[in-house]
PDB file of C-alpha atoms and ligand atoms in Angstrom:
ATOM      1  CA  MET A 176     -51.785-142.958 140.453  1.00 47.00           C
ATOM      2  CA  GLU A 177     -53.109-141.507 137.213  1.00 49.00           C
ATOM      3  CA  ILE A 178     -51.503-138.444 135.747  1.00 49.00           C
ATOM      4  CA  ASP A 179     -53.905-135.767 134.659  1.00 50.00           C
ATOM      5  CA  ARG A 180     -52.274-132.524 135.558  1.00 49.00           C
ATOM      6  CA  PRO A 181     -53.103-129.109 134.208  1.00 47.00           C
ATOM      7  CA  GLU A 182     -50.620-127.539 131.851  1.00 51.00           C
ATOM      8  CA  PRO A 183     -47.920-125.479 133.583  1.00 50.00           C
ATOM      9  CA  GLY A 184     -49.112-121.977 134.264  1.00 47.00           C
ATOM     10  CA  THR A 185     -52.697-122.938 134.929  1.00 46.00           C
ATOM     11  CA  ARG A 186     -54.152-123.327 138.381  1.00 49.00           C
ATOM     12  CA  ALA A 187     -56.459-125.997 139.674  1.00 46.00           C
ATOM     13  CA  ALA A 188     -57.803-126.437 143.183  1.00 46.00           C
ATOM     14  CA  PRO A 189     -55.165-128.518 145.024  1.00 46.00           C
ATOM     15  CA  GLU A 190     -57.859-130.775 146.476  1.00 49.00           C
ATOM     16  CA  ALA A 191     -59.213-131.525 143.035  1.00 50.00           C
ATOM     17  CA  ALA A 192     -55.943-132.063 141.226  1.00 57.00           C
ATOM     18  CA  PRO A 193     -54.609-135.606 141.233  1.00 75.00           C
ATOM     19  CA  HIS A 194     -50.921-135.562 142.037  1.00 86.00           C
ATOM     20  CA  ARG A 195     -48.280-137.569 140.241  1.00 92.00           C
ATOM     21  CA  ALA A 196     -46.466-140.140 142.360  1.00 96.00           C
ATOM     22  CA  TYR A 197     -42.730-140.681 142.038  1.00 97.00           C
ATOM     23  CA  ARG A 198     -40.952-143.964 142.542  1.00 96.00           C
ATOM     24  CA  TYR A 199     -37.479-144.302 143.993  1.00 97.00           C
ATOM     25  CA  VAL A 200     -34.881-144.064 141.217  1.00 96.00           C
ATOM     26  CA  GLY A 201     -31.670-143.810 143.240  1.00 95.00           C
ATOM     27  CA  PRO A 202     -28.950-146.385 143.833  1.00 94.00           C
ATOM     28  CA  PRO A 203     -30.244-149.785 145.040  1.00 95.00           C
ATOM     29  CA  ASP A 204     -27.595-149.950 147.784  1.00 94.00           C
ATOM     30  CA  VAL A 205     -28.929-146.701 149.293  1.00 93.00           C
ATOM     31  CA  ARG A 206     -32.429-148.143 149.337  1.00 94.00           C
ATOM     32  CA  ASP A 207     -31.177-151.385 150.843  1.00 94.00           C
ATOM     33  CA  ALA A 208     -29.255-149.511 153.550  1.00 91.00           C
ATOM     34  CA  ALA A 209     -32.401-147.489 154.325  1.00 92.00           C
ATOM     35  CA  ARG A 210     -34.503-150.616 154.944  1.00 91.00           C
ATOM     36  CA  GLY A 211     -33.655-150.771 158.626  1.00 86.00           C
ATOM     37  CA  ALA A 212     -33.860-147.024 159.191  1.00 89.00           C
ATOM     38  CA  PRO A 213     -36.931-145.541 160.868  1.00 91.00           C
ATOM     39  CA  PRO A 214     -39.290-143.703 158.481  1.00 96.00           C
ATOM     40  CA  GLY A 215     -39.857-139.976 158.787  1.00 98.00           C
ATOM     41  CA  THR A 216     -42.271-138.671 161.391  1.00 98.00           C
ATOM     42  CA  PRO A 217     -45.755-138.041 159.957  1.00 98.00           C
ATOM     43  CA  VAL A 218     -46.938-134.517 160.680  1.00 98.00           C
ATOM     44  CA  THR A 219     -50.603-133.733 160.161  1.00 97.00           C
ATOM     45  CA  SER A 220     -51.255-130.800 162.476  1.00 97.00           C
ATOM     46  CA  ALA A 221     -49.630-127.605 163.727  1.00 96.00           C
ATOM     47  CA  ALA A 222     -49.288-129.202 167.170  1.00 96.00           C
ATOM     48  CA  GLU A 223     -47.439-132.199 165.733  1.00 97.00           C
ATOM     49  CA  LEU A 224     -45.184-129.902 163.737  1.00 97.00           C
ATOM     50  CA  SER A 225     -44.326-127.764 166.756  1.00 96.00           C
ATOM     51  CA  ALA A 226     -43.664-130.864 168.851  1.00 97.00           C
ATOM     52  CA  TRP A 227     -41.389-132.386 166.216  1.00 97.00           C
ATOM     53  CA  LEU A 228     -39.475-129.156 165.616  1.00 97.00           C
ATOM     54  CA  GLY A 229     -39.097-128.749 169.373  1.00 96.00           C
ATOM     55  CA  ARG A 230     -37.196-132.030 169.490  1.00 96.00           C
ATOM     56  CA  GLN A 231     -34.670-130.963 166.841  1.00 96.00           C
ATOM     57  CA  PRO A 232     -31.293-129.467 167.761  1.00 94.00           C
ATOM     58  CA  ASP A 233     -31.943-126.651 165.269  1.00 93.00           C
ATOM     59  CA  ALA A 234     -35.648-126.009 164.662  1.00 90.00           C
ATOM     60  CA  ALA A 235     -34.896-123.975 161.525  1.00 90.00           C
ATOM     61  CA  GLY A 236     -33.589-127.002 159.654  1.00 92.00           C
ATOM     62  CA  PRO A 237     -33.260-127.669 156.833  1.00 97.00           C
ATOM     63  CA  PHE A 238     -34.775-131.131 157.140  1.00 98.00           C
ATOM     64  CA  THR A 239     -35.443-134.034 154.848  1.00 98.00           C
ATOM     65  CA  TYR A 240     -39.103-134.247 153.878  1.00 98.00           C
ATOM     66  CA  THR A 241     -41.280-136.511 151.819  1.00 98.00           C
ATOM     67  CA  VAL A 242     -44.980-136.434 151.009  1.00 98.00           C
ATOM     68  CA  GLY A 243     -46.449-139.922 150.880  1.00 97.00           C
ATOM     69  CA  THR A 244     -49.130-141.034 148.473  1.00 97.00           C
ATOM     70  CA  ASP A 245     -51.429-140.562 151.475  1.00 96.00           C
ATOM     71  CA  GLY A 246     -50.669-136.840 151.186  1.00 97.00           C
ATOM     72  CA  VAL A 247     -48.954-136.781 154.584  1.00 98.00           C
ATOM     73  CA  LEU A 248     -45.797-134.768 155.216  1.00 98.00           C
ATOM     74  CA  ARG A 249     -42.988-136.799 156.791  1.00 98.00           C
ATOM     75  CA  LEU A 250     -39.979-135.131 158.355  1.00 98.00           C
ATOM     76  CA  ALA A 251     -36.555-136.487 159.213  1.00 98.00           C
ATOM     77  CA  ASP A 252     -33.086-135.288 160.021  1.00 96.00           C
ATOM     78  CA  ARG A 253     -31.357-133.794 156.985  1.00 94.00           C
ATOM     79  CA  ARG A 254     -28.864-136.677 156.922  1.00 94.00           C
ATOM     80  CA  SER A 255     -31.726-139.120 156.379  1.00 95.00           C
ATOM     81  CA  GLU A 256     -32.203-140.490 152.894  1.00 96.00           C
ATOM     82  CA  HIS A 257     -35.526-139.631 151.292  1.00 98.00           C
ATOM     83  CA  VAL A 258     -36.203-143.296 150.620  1.00 97.00           C
ATOM     84  CA  ALA A 259     -35.825-143.977 154.348  1.00 97.00           C
ATOM     85  CA  CYS A 260     -38.035-141.000 155.237  1.00 98.00           C
ATOM     86  CA  ALA A 261     -40.703-142.353 152.897  1.00 97.00           C
ATOM     87  CA  GLY A 262     -40.452-145.888 154.263  1.00 96.00           C
ATOM     88  CA  GLY A 263     -39.329-147.080 150.834  1.00 95.00           C
ATOM     89  CA  GLY A 264     -42.564-146.238 149.042  1.00 95.00           C
ATOM     90  CA  PRO A 265     -43.433-143.791 146.271  1.00 97.00           C
ATOM     91  CA  VAL A 266     -43.898-140.108 147.064  1.00 98.00           C
ATOM     92  CA  LEU A 267     -45.895-137.156 145.804  1.00 98.00           C
ATOM     93  CA  GLY A 268     -42.955-134.890 146.624  1.00 98.00           C
ATOM     94  CA  ALA A 269     -39.561-134.908 148.338  1.00 98.00           C
ATOM     95  CA  GLY A 270     -36.797-132.469 149.121  1.00 98.00           C
ATOM     96  CA  GLU A 271     -35.530-130.242 151.888  1.00 98.00           C
ATOM     97  CA  VAL A 272     -37.547-127.861 154.019  1.00 98.00           C
ATOM     98  CA  GLY A 273     -36.606-125.153 156.509  1.00 98.00           C
ATOM     99  CA  PHE A 274     -39.017-123.528 158.966  1.00 97.00           C
ATOM    100  CA  ALA A 275     -39.332-120.261 160.844  1.00 97.00           C
ATOM    101  CA  ALA A 276     -41.498-119.593 163.888  1.00 95.00           C
ATOM    102  CA  VAL A 277     -44.461-117.304 163.265  1.00 94.00           C
ATOM    103  CA  ASP A 278     -45.367-114.486 165.644  1.00 92.00           C
ATOM    104  CA  GLY A 279     -48.361-115.610 167.650  1.00 88.00           C
ATOM    105  CA  GLY A 280     -47.517-119.286 167.279  1.00 90.00           C
ATOM    106  CA  GLY A 281     -47.029-121.882 164.654  1.00 93.00           C
ATOM    107  CA  HIS A 282     -44.462-122.267 161.916  1.00 96.00           C
ATOM    108  CA  ARG A 283     -43.950-121.337 158.335  1.00 97.00           C
ATOM    109  CA  ALA A 284     -41.890-123.167 155.730  1.00 98.00           C
ATOM    110  CA  VAL A 285     -39.476-120.544 154.451  1.00 98.00           C
ATOM    111  CA  GLU A 286     -37.306-122.787 152.269  1.00 98.00           C
ATOM    112  CA  VAL A 287     -38.742-125.677 150.280  1.00 98.00           C
ATOM    113  CA  SER A 288     -36.916-127.569 147.544  1.00 98.00           C
ATOM    114  CA  ASN A 289     -37.546-130.678 145.468  1.00 98.00           C
ATOM    115  CA  LEU A 290     -33.893-131.632 145.907  1.00 98.00           C
ATOM    116  CA  SER A 291     -34.056-135.405 146.186  1.00 98.00           C
ATOM    117  CA  THR A 292     -31.687-137.433 144.063  1.00 96.00           C
ATOM    118  CA  GLY A 293     -33.474-140.545 145.296  1.00 97.00           C
ATOM    119  CA  TYR A 294     -36.829-139.561 143.766  1.00 98.00           C
ATOM    120  CA  CYS A 295     -35.913-136.734 141.346  1.00 98.00           C
ATOM    121  CA  PRO A 296     -39.442-135.316 141.555  1.00 98.00           C
ATOM    122  CA  ASP A 297     -40.678-132.883 138.922  1.00 97.00           C
ATOM    123  CA  THR A 298     -41.064-129.271 139.993  1.00 97.00           C
ATOM    124  CA  ALA A 299     -44.777-129.900 139.352  1.00 96.00           C
ATOM    125  CA  CYS A 300     -44.833-131.686 142.738  1.00 97.00           C
ATOM    126  CA  TRP A 301     -45.338-128.314 144.423  1.00 98.00           C
ATOM    127  CA  PRO A 302     -49.169-128.417 144.811  1.00 97.00           C
ATOM    128  CA  ALA A 303     -48.883-131.757 146.647  1.00 98.00           C
ATOM    129  CA  VAL A 304     -46.118-130.382 148.870  1.00 98.00           C
ATOM    130  CA  ALA A 305     -48.121-127.223 149.567  1.00 98.00           C
ATOM    131  CA  ALA A 306     -51.185-129.280 150.493  1.00 98.00           C
ATOM    132  CA  ALA A 307     -49.124-131.412 152.891  1.00 98.00           C
ATOM    133  CA  LEU A 308     -47.607-128.325 154.522  1.00 98.00           C
ATOM    134  CA  GLU A 309     -51.070-126.769 154.878  1.00 98.00           C
ATOM    135  CA  ARG A 310     -52.310-129.985 156.468  1.00 97.00           C
ATOM    136  CA  ALA A 311     -49.388-129.693 158.918  1.00 97.00           C
ATOM    137  CA  GLY A 312     -50.558-126.206 159.813  1.00 97.00           C
ATOM    138  CA  ALA A 313     -47.528-124.564 158.214  1.00 97.00           C
ATOM    139  CA  GLY A 314     -47.507-121.485 156.047  1.00 96.00           C
ATOM    140  CA  HIS A 315     -45.377-121.723 152.936  1.00 97.00           C
ATOM    141  CA  PRO A 316     -43.776-119.489 150.311  1.00 97.00           C
ATOM    142  CA  GLY A 317     -46.277-120.312 147.537  1.00 97.00           C
ATOM    143  CA  GLY A 318     -43.771-122.204 145.433  1.00 98.00           C
ATOM    144  CA  LEU A 319     -40.476-124.045 145.586  1.00 98.00           C
ATOM    145  CA  THR A 320     -37.707-121.717 146.770  1.00 98.00           C
ATOM    146  CA  GLN A 321     -35.201-124.014 145.072  1.00 97.00           C
ATOM    147  CA  ALA A 322     -36.656-125.761 142.027  1.00 97.00           C
ATOM    148  CA  VAL A 323     -34.454-128.550 140.684  1.00 97.00           C
ATOM    149  CA  VAL A 324     -35.167-129.655 137.112  1.00 97.00           C
ATOM    150  CA  PHE A 325     -34.395-133.358 136.756  1.00 97.00           C
ATOM    151  CA  ARG A 326     -34.362-135.075 133.353  1.00 97.00           C
ATOM    152  CA  ARG A 327     -33.250-138.487 132.157  1.00 97.00           C
ATOM    153  CA  CYS A 328     -30.938-138.281 129.168  1.00 97.00           C
ATOM    154  CA  THR A 329     -32.346-140.278 126.259  1.00 96.00           C
ATOM    155  CA  GLY A 330     -28.791-140.556 124.906  1.00 97.00           C
ATOM    156  CA  CYS A 331     -26.941-142.145 127.842  1.00 97.00           C
ATOM    157  CA  GLY A 332     -29.733-142.913 130.309  1.00 96.00           C
ATOM    158  CA  GLU A 333     -28.254-140.901 133.180  1.00 95.00           C
ATOM    159  CA  VAL A 334     -30.311-138.466 135.234  1.00 96.00           C
ATOM    160  CA  SER A 335     -29.119-134.915 134.705  1.00 94.00           C
ATOM    161  CA  VAL A 336     -29.993-131.680 136.465  1.00 95.00           C
ATOM    162  CA  VAL A 337     -30.857-128.820 134.122  1.00 96.00           C
ATOM    163  CA  ARG A 338     -28.847-125.793 135.181  1.00 91.00           C
ATOM    164  CA  GLU A 339     -29.786-122.265 134.211  1.00 91.00           C
ATOM    165  CA  GLY A 340     -32.238-123.475 131.587  1.00 93.00           C
ATOM    166  CA  PHE A 341     -29.501-125.345 129.709  1.00 95.00           C
ATOM    167  CA  PHE A 342     -31.185-128.599 128.604  1.00 97.00           C
ATOM    168  CA  VAL A 343     -28.017-130.526 127.811  1.00 96.00           C
ATOM    169  CA  CYS A 344     -26.789-133.743 129.447  1.00 96.00           C
ATOM    170  CA  VAL A 345     -23.693-133.138 131.583  1.00 93.00           C
ATOM    171  CA  PHE A 346     -22.528-136.692 130.845  1.00 95.00           C
ATOM    172  CA  CYS A 347     -22.836-136.986 127.041  1.00 97.00           C
ATOM    173  CA  GLU A 348     -23.995-133.528 125.888  1.00 96.00           C
ATOM    174  CA  SER A 349     -27.181-134.860 124.286  1.00 97.00           C
ATOM    175  CA  ASP A 350     -30.175-132.549 124.369  1.00 97.00           C
ATOM    176  CA  LEU A 351     -32.481-133.212 127.318  1.00 97.00           C
ATOM    177  CA  PRO A 352     -36.253-133.523 126.927  1.00 96.00           C
ATOM    178  CA  ALA A 353     -38.500-130.567 127.697  1.00 95.00           C
ATOM    179  CA  ARG A 354     -40.781-132.619 129.967  1.00 95.00           C
ATOM    180  CA  TRP A 355     -40.031-134.633 133.110  1.00 96.00           C
ATOM    181  CA  ASN A 356     -39.172-138.204 132.091  1.00 96.00           C
ATOM    182  CA  VAL A 357     -37.036-139.648 134.879  1.00 97.00           C
ATOM    183  CA  ALA A 358     -39.199-142.730 135.509  1.00 94.00           C
ATOM    184  CA  PRO A 359     -42.371-144.349 134.210  1.00 88.00           C
ATOM    185  CA  PRO A 360     -45.542-143.340 136.060  1.00 80.00           C
ATOM    186  CA  VAL A 361     -46.395-145.197 139.245  1.00 84.00           C
ATOM    187  CA  ALA A 362     -49.315-147.500 138.451  1.00 67.00           C
TER     188      ALA A 362
HETATM  189 ZN1   ZN B1162     -26.441-138.207 128.384  1.00 76.93          ZN
END
């Protein structure tokens, strides 16, 4: 998938904007263990979302979610690995999502993060996540409620999380890059 995103702060129509795809970057043994696990449930309508949430012990969540390169939201139990939820493939977004019922029917995503150490997606994944939620008939908060800033340290190669705007590797104290760089683009 080609990367041609607008600069941060600008807005493009979600339908028109190509979304970056993220490959799995987590531990190989986690991916291997996920091979036999069922993928997340695809949800492409409000009816499917309500049905899926109705089968969960706690419909509020949070749940594991991924957005496939097909743009489809997939939901799984929170204990599920993102790589299992995604069926092993690349994603346009991944994280955790919590829902609330809406008066008059339907659901709204009230908490949405990009917290996935398997995919470490950029916070710029939001438009793809929003589009998938909209396709699933769910309202959303208009942005990530928990935005995790992942960067790969060019000093030691480890993936670090930037905390409180402090772009320094927690492993070796090298400066971290300003732009997302965790993995090469998905071809
Ligand atoms: Zn480092």
